[in-house]
Coordinates of C-alpha atoms and ligand atoms in Angstrom, one line a residue:
M1 CA -44.8 -19.1 -4.8
C2 CA -42.3 -19.6 -7.7
G3 CA -39.9 -22.5 -7.9
I4 CA -36.1 -21.8 -8.1
I5 CA -33.3 -24.2 -8.8
G6 CA -29.6 -23.5 -9.6
Y7 CA -26.7 -25.9 -10.0
I8 CA -22.9 -25.7 -10.5
G9 CA -20.7 -28.7 -10.5
T10 CA -19.4 -31.7 -12.5
G11 CA -22.7 -33.0 -13.5
D12 CA -24.9 -32.1 -16.5
A13 CA -26.3 -28.8 -15.2
I14 CA -29.2 -28.7 -17.8
E15 CA -30.4 -32.2 -16.8
V16 CA -30.1 -31.3 -13.0
V17 CA -32.1 -28.1 -13.4
V18 CA -34.8 -29.5 -15.6
E19 CA -35.2 -32.4 -13.2
G20 CA -35.3 -30.0 -10.3
L21 CA -38.0 -27.9 -11.9
R22 CA -40.1 -31.1 -12.3
H23 CA -39.8 -31.8 -8.6
L24 CA -41.1 -28.3 -8.0
E25 CA -44.1 -28.6 -10.3
Y26 CA -46.5 -29.4 -7.4
R27 CA -46.2 -25.8 -6.3
G28 CA -48.3 -24.7 -9.2
Y29 CA -46.9 -22.4 -12.0
D30 CA -47.8 -20.8 -15.3
S31 CA -44.5 -20.5 -17.1
A32 CA -40.9 -21.8 -16.9
G33 CA -37.4 -21.0 -17.9
I34 CA -33.7 -21.9 -17.8
A35 CA -30.4 -20.1 -18.3
Y36 CA -26.9 -21.6 -18.6
H37 CA -23.4 -20.7 -19.5
N38 CA -22.7 -21.8 -23.0
G39 CA -18.9 -21.3 -22.9
S40 CA -18.9 -17.8 -24.4
G41 CA -22.0 -16.3 -22.8
I42 CA -25.3 -17.2 -21.2
D43 CA -28.3 -18.6 -23.1
V44 CA -31.8 -18.1 -21.8
L45 CA -34.8 -20.3 -22.8
R46 CA -38.3 -19.4 -21.5
C47 CA -41.9 -20.3 -22.2
K48 CA -45.4 -19.8 -21.0
G49 CA -46.8 -23.2 -20.1
K50 CA -45.3 -26.4 -18.6
I51 CA -41.9 -28.0 -18.0
R52 CA -42.6 -30.2 -21.0
D53 CA -42.8 -27.1 -23.2
L54 CA -39.5 -25.9 -21.8
E55 CA -37.9 -29.4 -22.4
G56 CA -38.9 -29.0 -26.0
L57 CA -36.9 -25.8 -26.3
V58 CA -33.9 -27.4 -24.5
R59 CA -34.0 -30.5 -26.8
K60 CA -33.8 -28.2 -29.8
S61 CA -30.6 -26.5 -28.7
R62 CA -29.2 -29.6 -26.9
P63 CA -26.9 -27.6 -24.6
V64 CA -24.2 -28.9 -22.4
A65 CA -23.3 -26.8 -19.3
S66 CA -21.8 -27.1 -15.8
L67 CA -23.7 -24.1 -14.4
A68 CA -27.5 -23.5 -14.9
I69 CA -30.4 -21.8 -13.2
G70 CA -34.1 -22.6 -13.7
H71 CA -37.5 -21.2 -12.6
T72 CA -41.2 -22.0 -12.5
R73 CA -43.3 -18.8 -12.2
W74 CA -46.4 -18.3 -10.1
A75 CA -47.3 -14.9 -11.4
T76 CA -47.7 -12.0 -8.9
H77 CA -46.7 -9.0 -11.0
G78 CA -47.5 -9.3 -14.8
V79 CA -49.6 -11.8 -16.5
P80 CA -48.4 -15.3 -17.4
S81 CA -46.4 -15.0 -20.6
E82 CA -43.0 -15.7 -22.2
Y83 CA -41.8 -12.1 -21.7
N84 CA -42.7 -12.2 -18.0
A85 CA -41.2 -15.6 -17.4
H86 CA -37.9 -16.0 -15.6
P87 CA -34.9 -16.0 -15.9
H88 CA -34.6 -12.3 -16.6
R89 CA -31.5 -10.7 -18.1
S90 CA -29.8 -7.3 -18.0
N91 CA -26.6 -7.2 -20.1
N92 CA -24.2 -9.6 -18.3
V93 CA -26.6 -10.5 -15.4
V94 CA -29.2 -13.2 -15.4
L95 CA -31.5 -13.8 -12.5
V96 CA -34.4 -15.9 -11.1
H97 CA -36.5 -14.6 -8.2
N98 CA -39.3 -15.7 -5.9
G99 CA -41.0 -12.9 -3.9
I100 CA -42.3 -9.4 -4.2
I101 CA -40.1 -6.3 -4.5
E102 CA -42.3 -3.7 -2.9
N103 CA -40.4 -0.6 -4.2
Y104 CA -39.9 -1.9 -7.7
L105 CA -41.8 1.0 -9.3
E106 CA -39.5 3.6 -7.6
L107 CA -36.4 1.6 -8.7
K108 CA -37.8 1.2 -12.2
K109 CA -38.2 5.0 -12.6
E110 CA -34.6 5.6 -11.5
L111 CA -33.2 2.9 -13.8
A112 CA -35.2 4.2 -16.7
E113 CA -33.6 7.6 -16.1
E114 CA -30.3 5.8 -16.3
G115 CA -31.3 4.5 -19.7
Y116 CA -32.5 1.0 -18.9
T117 CA -35.5 -0.2 -21.0
F118 CA -37.9 -2.9 -19.8
T119 CA -39.4 -5.8 -21.7
S120 CA -41.6 -7.2 -19.0
E121 CA -44.1 -6.1 -16.3
T122 CA -42.2 -7.9 -13.5
D123 CA -40.5 -6.6 -10.4
T124 CA -37.8 -9.2 -11.0
E125 CA -36.5 -7.5 -14.2
V126 CA -36.1 -4.3 -12.2
L127 CA -33.9 -6.1 -9.7
C128 CA -31.9 -7.6 -12.5
H129 CA -31.2 -4.2 -14.1
L130 CA -30.3 -2.8 -10.6
I131 CA -27.7 -5.5 -10.1
D132 CA -26.3 -4.8 -13.6
S133 CA -26.2 -1.1 -12.9
Y134 CA -24.0 -1.8 -9.8
C135 CA -21.8 -4.1 -11.9
R136 CA -20.5 -0.9 -13.7
E137 CA -18.5 -0.1 -10.5
Y138 CA -18.4 -3.2 -8.4
G139 CA -17.6 -6.9 -8.8
F140 CA -20.5 -9.3 -9.2
R141 CA -21.0 -10.2 -5.5
E142 CA -20.7 -6.6 -4.3
A143 CA -23.1 -5.5 -7.0
V144 CA -25.7 -8.1 -5.7
E145 CA -25.1 -6.9 -2.2
A146 CA -25.6 -3.2 -3.1
A147 CA -28.7 -3.9 -5.2
L148 CA -30.4 -6.0 -2.4
R149 CA -29.6 -3.2 0.1
D150 CA -31.7 -0.9 -2.1
T151 CA -34.7 -3.2 -2.2
R152 CA -37.7 -3.5 0.1
G153 CA -39.9 -6.6 0.1
A154 CA -39.4 -10.3 -0.2
Y155 CA -36.8 -12.1 -2.3
A156 CA -35.1 -15.4 -2.9
I157 CA -32.8 -15.0 -5.9
V158 CA -30.2 -16.9 -7.8
A159 CA -28.0 -14.8 -10.1
I160 CA -25.3 -15.6 -12.6
S161 CA -23.1 -13.3 -14.7
V162 CA -21.4 -13.6 -18.1
R163 CA -18.2 -12.1 -16.6
D164 CA -18.1 -14.7 -13.8
P165 CA -18.8 -18.0 -15.6
G166 CA -17.9 -20.1 -12.6
V167 CA -20.0 -18.2 -10.0
M168 CA -23.6 -18.6 -8.8
I169 CA -25.0 -16.3 -6.1
G170 CA -28.1 -16.8 -4.0
A171 CA -29.7 -14.6 -1.4
R172 CA -33.0 -14.5 0.6
K173 CA -35.3 -12.3 2.6
D174 CA -38.8 -13.4 3.6
S175 CA -38.8 -16.1 0.9
P176 CA -37.1 -19.5 1.3
L177 CA -33.8 -20.5 -0.3
V178 CA -31.8 -23.6 0.6
L179 CA -28.2 -24.6 -0.4
G180 CA -27.6 -28.2 -1.3
V181 CA -24.1 -29.5 -0.8
G182 CA -23.5 -32.6 -3.0
Q183 CA -20.8 -34.9 -4.2
E184 CA -21.0 -33.6 -7.7
G185 CA -21.6 -29.9 -7.0
F186 CA -23.8 -27.3 -5.3
F187 CA -27.5 -26.6 -5.6
L188 CA -29.6 -23.6 -4.7
A189 CA -33.4 -24.0 -4.6
S190 CA -36.6 -22.5 -3.1
D191 CA -37.4 -25.9 -1.7
V192 CA -35.6 -29.1 -0.8
P193 CA -37.5 -31.4 -3.2
A194 CA -35.7 -29.7 -6.2
F195 CA -32.5 -31.6 -5.4
L196 CA -33.3 -34.1 -2.7
T197 CA -32.6 -37.0 -5.1
R198 CA -29.0 -35.8 -5.4
T199 CA -28.1 -34.7 -1.9
N200 CA -29.7 -34.3 1.5
R201 CA -26.9 -32.2 3.0
V202 CA -28.4 -28.7 3.2
V203 CA -28.0 -25.2 4.7
F204 CA -31.3 -23.4 5.1
L205 CA -30.3 -19.8 4.4
R206 CA -31.7 -17.2 6.8
D207 CA -33.1 -13.7 6.0
G208 CA -30.4 -11.2 5.0
E209 CA -27.9 -14.0 4.0
M210 CA -26.2 -14.4 0.7
V211 CA -24.2 -17.4 -0.6
T212 CA -21.5 -17.2 -3.3
I213 CA -20.7 -20.5 -4.9
S214 CA -17.7 -21.1 -7.1
G215 CA -15.3 -23.9 -8.0
E216 CA -13.6 -23.5 -4.6
G217 CA -16.8 -24.1 -2.7
Y218 CA -19.3 -21.8 -1.1
R219 CA -19.2 -18.7 1.2
I220 CA -22.1 -17.4 3.2
T221 CA -22.1 -13.7 4.0
D222 CA -24.4 -10.9 5.1
L223 CA -25.3 -8.0 2.8
E224 CA -22.2 -6.2 4.1
G225 CA -19.9 -9.0 3.0
N226 CA -19.2 -10.3 6.5
R227 CA -18.6 -14.0 6.5
L228 CA -21.0 -16.2 8.4
E229 CA -20.3 -19.7 9.6
R230 CA -23.3 -22.0 9.0
E231 CA -23.3 -25.8 9.6
T232 CA -24.9 -28.2 7.0
E233 CA -27.7 -30.4 8.3
L234 CA -29.1 -33.6 6.9
V235 CA -32.7 -33.7 5.7
T236 CA -34.3 -37.0 6.5
W237 CA -37.6 -36.4 4.6
S238 CA -38.7 -38.7 1.8
P239 CA -39.1 -36.7 -1.5
S240 CA -42.9 -36.9 -1.1
M241 CA -42.7 -35.5 2.4
A242 CA -40.3 -32.8 1.2
E243 CA -42.8 -31.6 -1.4
K244 CA -45.1 -30.9 1.6
G245 CA -42.3 -29.1 3.5
G246 CA -42.1 -32.0 5.9
Y247 CA -45.8 -32.0 6.7
K248 CA -47.9 -35.1 6.1
H249 CA -50.4 -33.3 3.8
Y250 CA -50.5 -30.1 1.7
M251 CA -53.5 -29.0 3.8
L252 CA -51.5 -29.1 7.0
K253 CA -48.6 -27.3 5.3
E254 CA -50.9 -24.6 4.0
I255 CA -52.5 -24.2 7.5
H256 CA -49.1 -23.6 8.9
E257 CA -48.1 -21.4 6.0
Q258 CA -50.6 -18.8 7.1
P259 CA -48.3 -16.5 9.1
R260 CA -46.2 -16.1 5.9
S261 CA -49.1 -16.1 3.5
L262 CA -50.8 -13.4 5.5
A263 CA -47.5 -11.4 5.6
D264 CA -47.4 -11.8 1.8
T265 CA -51.0 -10.6 1.5
L266 CA -50.1 -7.5 3.5
R267 CA -46.9 -6.8 1.7
G268 CA -47.1 -3.4 -0.1
R269 CA -50.7 -2.9 0.8
V270 CA -50.4 -0.6 3.8
F271 CA -48.3 2.5 4.8
P272 CA -47.8 1.7 8.5
E273 CA -46.2 5.0 9.4
R274 CA -49.2 6.9 7.9
G275 CA -51.8 4.4 9.0
E276 CA -53.2 4.2 5.5
V277 CA -54.1 1.5 3.0
N278 CA -52.5 1.6 -0.4
I279 CA -55.5 2.3 -2.7
A280 CA -53.5 1.5 -5.8
E281 CA -53.4 -2.2 -4.8
F282 CA -57.2 -2.3 -5.3
G283 CA -57.2 -0.6 -8.7
L284 CA -59.9 1.7 -7.4
D285 CA -60.2 5.5 -7.3
E286 CA -61.3 7.6 -4.3
E287 CA -64.2 9.2 -6.2
R288 CA -65.8 5.8 -7.0
L289 CA -65.4 4.8 -3.3
R290 CA -66.9 8.0 -2.2
R291 CA -69.9 7.7 -4.5
V292 CA -70.7 4.0 -4.2
R293 CA -74.3 3.4 -3.0
K294 CA -74.3 -0.3 -2.4
I295 CA -71.9 -3.2 -2.5
F296 CA -72.7 -6.7 -3.6
I297 CA -70.3 -9.5 -2.7
V298 CA -70.7 -12.8 -4.5
A299 CA -68.9 -16.1 -4.1
C300 CA -69.2 -19.8 -3.5
G301 CA -68.2 -22.1 -0.6
T302 CA -65.5 -20.9 1.6
S303 CA -65.2 -17.7 -0.4
W304 CA -68.8 -17.0 0.4
H305 CA -68.1 -17.3 4.1
A306 CA -65.4 -14.7 3.6
A307 CA -68.0 -12.6 1.8
L308 CA -70.3 -12.8 4.9
V309 CA -67.4 -11.7 7.2
G310 CA -66.7 -8.9 4.7
K311 CA -70.3 -7.6 5.2
Y312 CA -69.7 -7.2 8.9
Q313 CA -66.4 -5.4 8.3
I314 CA -67.6 -3.1 5.5
E315 CA -70.9 -2.1 7.2
G316 CA -69.2 -1.9 10.6
L317 CA -66.3 0.3 9.5
A318 CA -67.6 2.1 6.4
G319 CA -71.3 2.2 6.8
V320 CA -72.1 1.2 3.2
P321 CA -74.9 -1.4 2.7
V322 CA -73.6 -4.8 1.6
E323 CA -75.6 -7.6 0.1
V324 CA -74.0 -11.0 0.0
D325 CA -75.1 -13.7 -2.4
L326 CA -74.1 -17.3 -3.2
A327 CA -73.0 -17.0 -6.9
S328 CA -75.4 -19.8 -7.9
E329 CA -78.3 -17.8 -6.4
F330 CA -77.3 -14.3 -7.4
R331 CA -78.0 -14.8 -11.1
Y332 CA -81.6 -16.0 -10.6
R333 CA -82.9 -13.9 -7.8
G334 CA -83.2 -10.7 -9.7
A335 CA -80.8 -8.8 -7.4
L336 CA -81.5 -5.1 -7.3
L337 CA -78.1 -4.2 -8.6
E338 CA -77.8 -0.9 -10.4
E339 CA -75.3 1.0 -12.6
G340 CA -72.6 2.4 -10.3
D341 CA -73.0 -0.3 -7.6
L342 CA -69.8 -2.1 -6.7
F343 CA -69.7 -5.8 -7.3
I344 CA -67.0 -7.8 -5.5
A345 CA -66.3 -11.4 -6.6
I346 CA -64.3 -13.5 -4.2
T347 CA -62.6 -16.5 -5.7
Q348 CA -59.4 -18.3 -4.8
S349 CA -59.1 -20.0 -8.2
G350 CA -60.6 -17.3 -10.3
E351 CA -62.3 -20.0 -12.4
T352 CA -65.4 -21.0 -10.4
A353 CA -68.1 -21.1 -13.0
D354 CA -71.0 -19.7 -10.9
T355 CA -68.9 -16.8 -9.7
L356 CA -67.7 -16.0 -13.2
A357 CA -71.3 -16.0 -14.5
A358 CA -72.4 -13.7 -11.7
Q359 CA -69.4 -11.4 -12.3
R360 CA -70.3 -11.2 -16.0
E361 CA -74.0 -10.6 -15.2
A362 CA -73.0 -7.7 -12.9
R363 CA -70.7 -6.2 -15.5
R364 CA -73.4 -6.5 -18.1
R365 CA -75.8 -4.6 -15.8
G366 CA -73.3 -1.7 -15.4
A367 CA -71.8 -2.5 -12.0
F368 CA -68.0 -1.9 -11.4
T369 CA -66.5 -5.3 -10.7
L370 CA -63.6 -6.0 -8.3
S371 CA -62.2 -9.5 -8.1
I372 CA -60.5 -10.6 -4.9
C373 CA -58.5 -13.5 -6.3
N374 CA -55.4 -15.6 -5.7
V375 CA -54.5 -16.5 -9.3
L376 CA -53.0 -14.0 -11.7
G377 CA -54.2 -14.5 -15.2
S378 CA -57.3 -16.3 -14.1
T379 CA -60.6 -15.6 -15.8
S380 CA -62.1 -13.6 -13.0
A381 CA -58.9 -11.5 -12.7
R382 CA -58.8 -10.8 -16.4
E383 CA -62.5 -10.0 -16.8
A384 CA -63.0 -7.8 -13.7
D385 CA -62.6 -4.0 -13.9
S386 CA -60.1 -4.2 -11.1
V387 CA -58.4 -7.0 -9.1
F388 CA -56.9 -7.4 -5.6
F389 CA -54.6 -10.4 -5.6
T390 CA -54.4 -12.2 -2.2
H391 CA -50.8 -13.4 -2.9
S392 CA -51.3 -16.4 -0.6
G393 CA -49.4 -18.6 -3.0
P394 CA -50.6 -21.8 -4.7
E395 CA -53.2 -23.6 -2.6
I396 CA -52.9 -27.3 -3.4
G397 CA -55.2 -28.8 -0.7
V398 CA -58.8 -29.0 -2.0
A399 CA -60.0 -27.6 1.3
S400 CA -59.3 -23.9 1.3
T401 CA -57.4 -22.6 4.3
K402 CA -54.7 -20.0 3.7
A403 CA -56.7 -18.4 0.9
F404 CA -59.6 -17.9 3.2
T405 CA -57.7 -16.0 5.8
S406 CA -56.1 -13.9 3.1
Q407 CA -59.5 -13.1 1.7
L408 CA -60.6 -11.9 5.2
V409 CA -57.5 -9.6 5.3
A410 CA -58.2 -8.3 1.8
L411 CA -61.8 -7.4 2.9
Y412 CA -60.5 -5.8 6.1
L413 CA -58.1 -3.6 4.1
F414 CA -60.9 -2.7 1.8
S415 CA -63.2 -1.8 4.7
I416 CA -60.5 0.5 6.2
L417 CA -59.9 2.2 2.8
L418 CA -63.6 2.7 2.2
A419 CA -64.2 4.0 5.7
R420 CA -61.2 6.5 5.4
V421 CA -62.3 7.8 2.0
R422 CA -65.8 8.4 3.2
G423 CA -64.6 10.0 6.4
R424 CA -66.2 7.4 8.7
I425 CA -63.0 6.8 10.6
G426 CA -60.2 9.1 11.4
H427 CA -56.5 8.8 11.0
G428 CA -56.1 7.5 14.6
E429 CA -58.5 4.7 14.2
S430 CA -57.1 3.7 10.8
F431 CA -53.6 3.7 12.3
E432 CA -54.7 1.4 15.1
L433 CA -56.6 -1.0 12.8
I434 CA -53.5 -1.3 10.6
A435 CA -51.2 -1.7 13.5
E436 CA -53.3 -4.6 14.8
L437 CA -53.3 -6.1 11.3
L438 CA -49.5 -6.1 11.2
R439 CA -49.5 -8.0 14.4
L440 CA -51.8 -10.7 12.9
P441 CA -49.2 -13.1 11.4
D442 CA -47.5 -13.4 14.8
K443 CA -50.9 -14.0 16.5
V444 CA -51.7 -16.7 13.9
E445 CA -48.3 -18.3 14.8
A446 CA -49.4 -18.3 18.4
V447 CA -52.6 -20.1 17.5
L448 CA -50.7 -22.7 15.6
S449 CA -48.3 -23.3 18.5
G450 CA -51.4 -24.5 20.4
E451 CA -52.1 -27.3 17.9
E452 CA -51.6 -30.0 20.5
A453 CA -54.8 -28.9 22.3
V454 CA -56.7 -29.2 19.1
V455 CA -55.3 -32.7 18.5
R456 CA -56.5 -33.8 21.9
V457 CA -60.1 -32.6 21.1
A458 CA -59.9 -34.4 17.7
R459 CA -58.9 -37.6 19.4
E460 CA -61.9 -37.4 21.7
L461 CA -64.5 -36.5 19.1
F462 CA -63.5 -38.0 15.7
K463 CA -66.1 -40.8 16.0
A464 CA -69.0 -38.3 16.3
R465 CA -71.6 -38.4 13.5
D466 CA -72.9 -34.9 13.8
F467 CA -71.3 -31.6 14.8
L468 CA -72.8 -28.2 15.4
Y469 CA -70.7 -25.0 15.1
L470 CA -72.2 -21.9 16.8
G471 CA -71.2 -18.3 16.6
R472 CA -72.6 -14.8 16.9
G473 CA -72.1 -11.7 14.8
I474 CA -68.9 -11.8 12.7
L475 CA -68.2 -15.3 14.0
Y476 CA -71.4 -16.8 12.6
P477 CA -69.8 -17.0 9.1
V478 CA -66.7 -18.5 10.7
A479 CA -69.0 -21.2 12.3
L480 CA -70.3 -21.9 8.8
E481 CA -66.7 -22.2 7.6
G482 CA -65.7 -24.5 10.5
A483 CA -68.6 -26.8 9.6
L484 CA -67.7 -26.8 5.9
K485 CA -64.1 -27.7 6.7
L486 CA -65.1 -30.6 8.8
K487 CA -67.8 -32.0 6.5
E488 CA -65.6 -31.7 3.3
I489 CA -62.6 -33.5 4.6
S490 CA -64.0 -35.9 7.3
Y491 CA -67.4 -36.6 5.8
I492 CA -69.0 -36.0 9.2
H493 CA -72.3 -34.1 9.0
A494 CA -71.7 -30.6 10.4
E495 CA -73.8 -27.5 10.5
G496 CA -72.9 -23.9 11.3
Y497 CA -75.6 -21.8 13.0
P498 CA -76.1 -18.5 14.6
A499 CA -75.9 -19.3 18.3
G500 CA -79.0 -17.2 18.9
E501 CA -81.0 -19.5 16.7
M502 CA -80.5 -22.6 18.9
K503 CA -83.9 -22.2 20.6
H504 CA -85.7 -21.9 17.2
G505 CA -85.0 -25.6 16.4
P506 CA -81.5 -26.9 16.4
I507 CA -81.4 -27.4 20.1
A508 CA -83.6 -30.4 19.5
L509 CA -80.5 -32.1 18.0
I510 CA -78.5 -31.8 21.2
D511 CA -77.5 -34.9 23.2
E512 CA -74.3 -36.4 24.5
D513 CA -73.3 -37.6 21.0
V514 CA -73.4 -34.2 19.3
P515 CA -70.4 -32.1 20.0
V516 CA -71.1 -28.3 19.8
V517 CA -68.2 -26.0 18.9
F518 CA -68.8 -22.5 20.3
L519 CA -66.9 -19.5 18.9
M520 CA -66.6 -17.1 21.8
Q521 CA -65.5 -13.5 21.0
K522 CA -64.0 -11.3 23.6
G523 CA -66.4 -8.5 23.1
G524 CA -70.0 -7.6 24.0
L525 CA -71.7 -10.8 22.7
R526 CA -69.7 -12.9 25.1
E527 CA -72.5 -12.9 27.8
K528 CA -75.1 -14.0 25.3
I529 CA -73.0 -16.9 24.0
L530 CA -72.3 -18.0 27.5
S531 CA -76.0 -18.5 28.0
N532 CA -76.2 -20.5 24.8
V533 CA -73.4 -22.7 26.2
S534 CA -75.4 -23.4 29.4
E535 CA -78.5 -24.2 27.2
V536 CA -76.4 -26.9 25.5
K537 CA -74.7 -28.2 28.6
S538 CA -78.0 -28.5 30.5
R539 CA -79.2 -30.9 27.7
G540 CA -76.1 -33.1 28.0
G541 CA -74.3 -31.7 24.9
K542 CA -70.5 -31.8 24.7
V543 CA -69.1 -28.3 24.4
V544 CA -65.9 -27.3 22.7
A545 CA -65.2 -23.6 23.5
V546 CA -62.9 -21.7 21.2
A547 CA -62.4 -18.5 23.2
A548 CA -60.6 -15.3 22.3
G549 CA -58.5 -14.3 25.3
G550 CA -59.4 -17.5 27.1
L551 CA -62.4 -18.4 29.1
P552 CA -63.8 -16.4 32.1
E553 CA -62.5 -17.3 35.5
G554 CA -64.3 -20.4 36.9
F555 CA -66.0 -21.2 33.6
E556 CA -66.8 -24.9 34.1
M557 CA -69.3 -25.5 31.3
A558 CA -66.9 -26.4 28.5
D559 CA -65.8 -30.0 28.1
Y560 CA -62.9 -28.9 25.9
S561 CA -61.4 -25.4 25.5
I562 CA -59.1 -23.9 22.9
E563 CA -57.7 -20.4 23.7
I564 CA -56.7 -17.9 21.0
P565 CA -55.1 -14.5 21.4
E566 CA -57.2 -11.4 21.6
T567 CA -57.4 -9.0 18.7
N568 CA -60.0 -6.5 17.5
R569 CA -63.5 -7.6 16.7
Y570 CA -63.0 -7.6 13.0
L571 CA -59.8 -9.7 13.0
E572 CA -61.2 -12.3 15.5
A573 CA -62.6 -14.1 12.4
V574 CA -59.1 -14.8 11.1
L575 CA -57.8 -16.1 14.4
M576 CA -60.9 -18.2 15.0
A577 CA -60.7 -19.9 11.6
V578 CA -57.3 -21.5 12.3
P579 CA -58.1 -23.9 15.1
L580 CA -61.2 -24.9 13.2
Q581 CA -59.0 -25.7 10.2
L582 CA -56.7 -27.8 12.4
L583 CA -59.7 -29.5 14.1
A584 CA -61.2 -30.6 10.7
Y585 CA -57.7 -31.7 9.5
H586 CA -56.9 -33.9 12.5
I587 CA -60.4 -35.4 12.7
G588 CA -60.1 -36.2 8.9
V589 CA -56.7 -37.9 9.4
L590 CA -58.0 -39.9 12.4
R591 CA -60.9 -41.1 10.3
G592 CA -58.4 -42.1 7.5
C593 CA -59.8 -39.7 5.0
D594 CA -57.8 -38.3 2.0
V595 CA -57.6 -34.8 3.4
D596 CA -55.8 -33.3 0.4
Q597 CA -58.2 -34.9 -2.2
P598 CA -61.6 -35.5 -0.4
R599 CA -64.0 -37.7 -2.3
N600 CA -66.3 -36.0 -4.8
L601 CA -64.6 -32.6 -4.5
A602 CA -62.5 -30.6 -7.0
K603 CA -60.2 -27.7 -6.2
S604 CA -61.9 -25.5 -8.7
V605 CA -65.6 -26.0 -9.6
T606 CA -65.4 -24.9 -13.2
V607 CA -68.9 -26.2 -14.1
E608 CA -72.2 -25.0 -12.9
Ligands
LIG1 C1 -63.4 -24.7 0.2 O1 -62.8 -25.5 1.2 C2 -64.0 -25.5 -0.9 N1 -63.0 -26.3 -1.5 C3 -64.9 -24.8 -1.9 O2 -66.1 -24.4 -1.1 C4 -64.4 -23.5 -2.5 O3 -64.3 -22.5 -1.5 C5 -65.4 -23.0 -3.5 O4 -65.5 -24.0 -4.5 C6 -65.0 -21.6 -4.2 O5 -63.8 -21.8 -4.8 P1 -63.1 -20.4 -5.4 O6 -62.7 -19.6 -4.1 O7 -61.9 -20.9 -6.1 O8 -64.1 -19.7 -6.2

């Protein structure tokens, strides 16, 4: 997610914008820029790197301005670079943007036919040229309205124009933008922290709204120009709370971001009306998918758990054999990988040393490498033959949450694509699988609305010293993930196990002090897992049942139960992960742990 800040008023606009960008640094970024009216036109300063690099450029030109806009870029289209950094310019129009314009390639083709040339790889530059093209026949505000009506996708923009030196326009759809109303002027930002030190009077703009700010004040309209009345509200957060969106920790913010991060992962990846996956987003070709003999998926930690889920999805839907390896093992076990095999690296950071080494080894041995990664410009993304970006936005908490569920969705999309290309599933089944996928963000929202039930369980169990997480089938890797989440942020010893393995040893651990979390799918394995529950109960174990579609009528064996919505058997893993993330988080907080920065852990393990 990029950071946006704009200011118009009686203060020093450059100082306000640079300070605002600093308050947005926590979001993660790879380049930055600023634009400001200089009295006769608009200057734009941009650089790859950090705010301090941008400040160096600003100091050199020592500008004074009453209107300026700034941006920190988290790359989604186009590598981190000066030429891809925002603000972007098209003749009189200068723009910063956060989001993804889905139809930017179509628009780019049309604009090129009108004679526009492009200096970046970004979707943002296309939007800037589109607004400029409308400025030929409309005023600035009407041109922005017309251009936004032409776009599909997500945007939060702030735009200024040479011809309208006292005007700043903001607009949003599926990407946050907030108006700040201060004593010294008006602010537009992607997030409150950018200007909270200067005003706490805000208007959170809603999807489809635009705001035009000038010396006379501000006017909120829809994209047809109809005026909308919106009251200001007061933000009572501290600046530190504001950086976490009002949540106590980044981890909780990122858990609650998942309906949106999943929507961002999906954006532009499916054609719902056709029930098809957009193969171009994987950088693969149908012939390769048709020919592939075996798939290797390699990762570490939480990403390895995603790989294990991916095995169930790919083999279940596409019927192609999948081998999953921990990256640290793959390199030394003499994997039978051959030329033409497909090697998938899953890595949120794109910098995990073991995963990179495995990816390089696979490439050296002639495999085609696909990276499922969250960070553009990262080493894994740059070195792979093709990349699928999860677009879940910066993940600040060390414990991976939203990146994990985005990885599961990426593998689900890949499985449908592979199954369709190889004729394993028909159009009807593909249509249904994608329709259910599009309902997923709302179902995750429903799980999150049940957080209180999870908090109650955490309050009962946070003093336990050992936990067991049990699941069957595709939920076994989710049991592993639940256990990892708990152990890495609460320091409680926790193990994930296949429920069917209980009788082969782990059941010896069961007594009234060992809570056992059962993941209970709706489908065929439900009966078997119920018998596992009774084995535990009959030995005095405490049972936490996380059940898709709720527990069977009269089910008395669970001491605590958490219900999640039903979905298909491949997406149950996504919905099941969320209550386990919340359980780990709340237990960690109750135990006074630093849940964002757990002891001994780093966000990216860049050494072997
Ligand atoms: C996840 O909660 C952990 N922080 C850790 O296991 C992580 O998943 C692992 O280090 C892999 O990181 P990557 O996805 O960036 O490669």
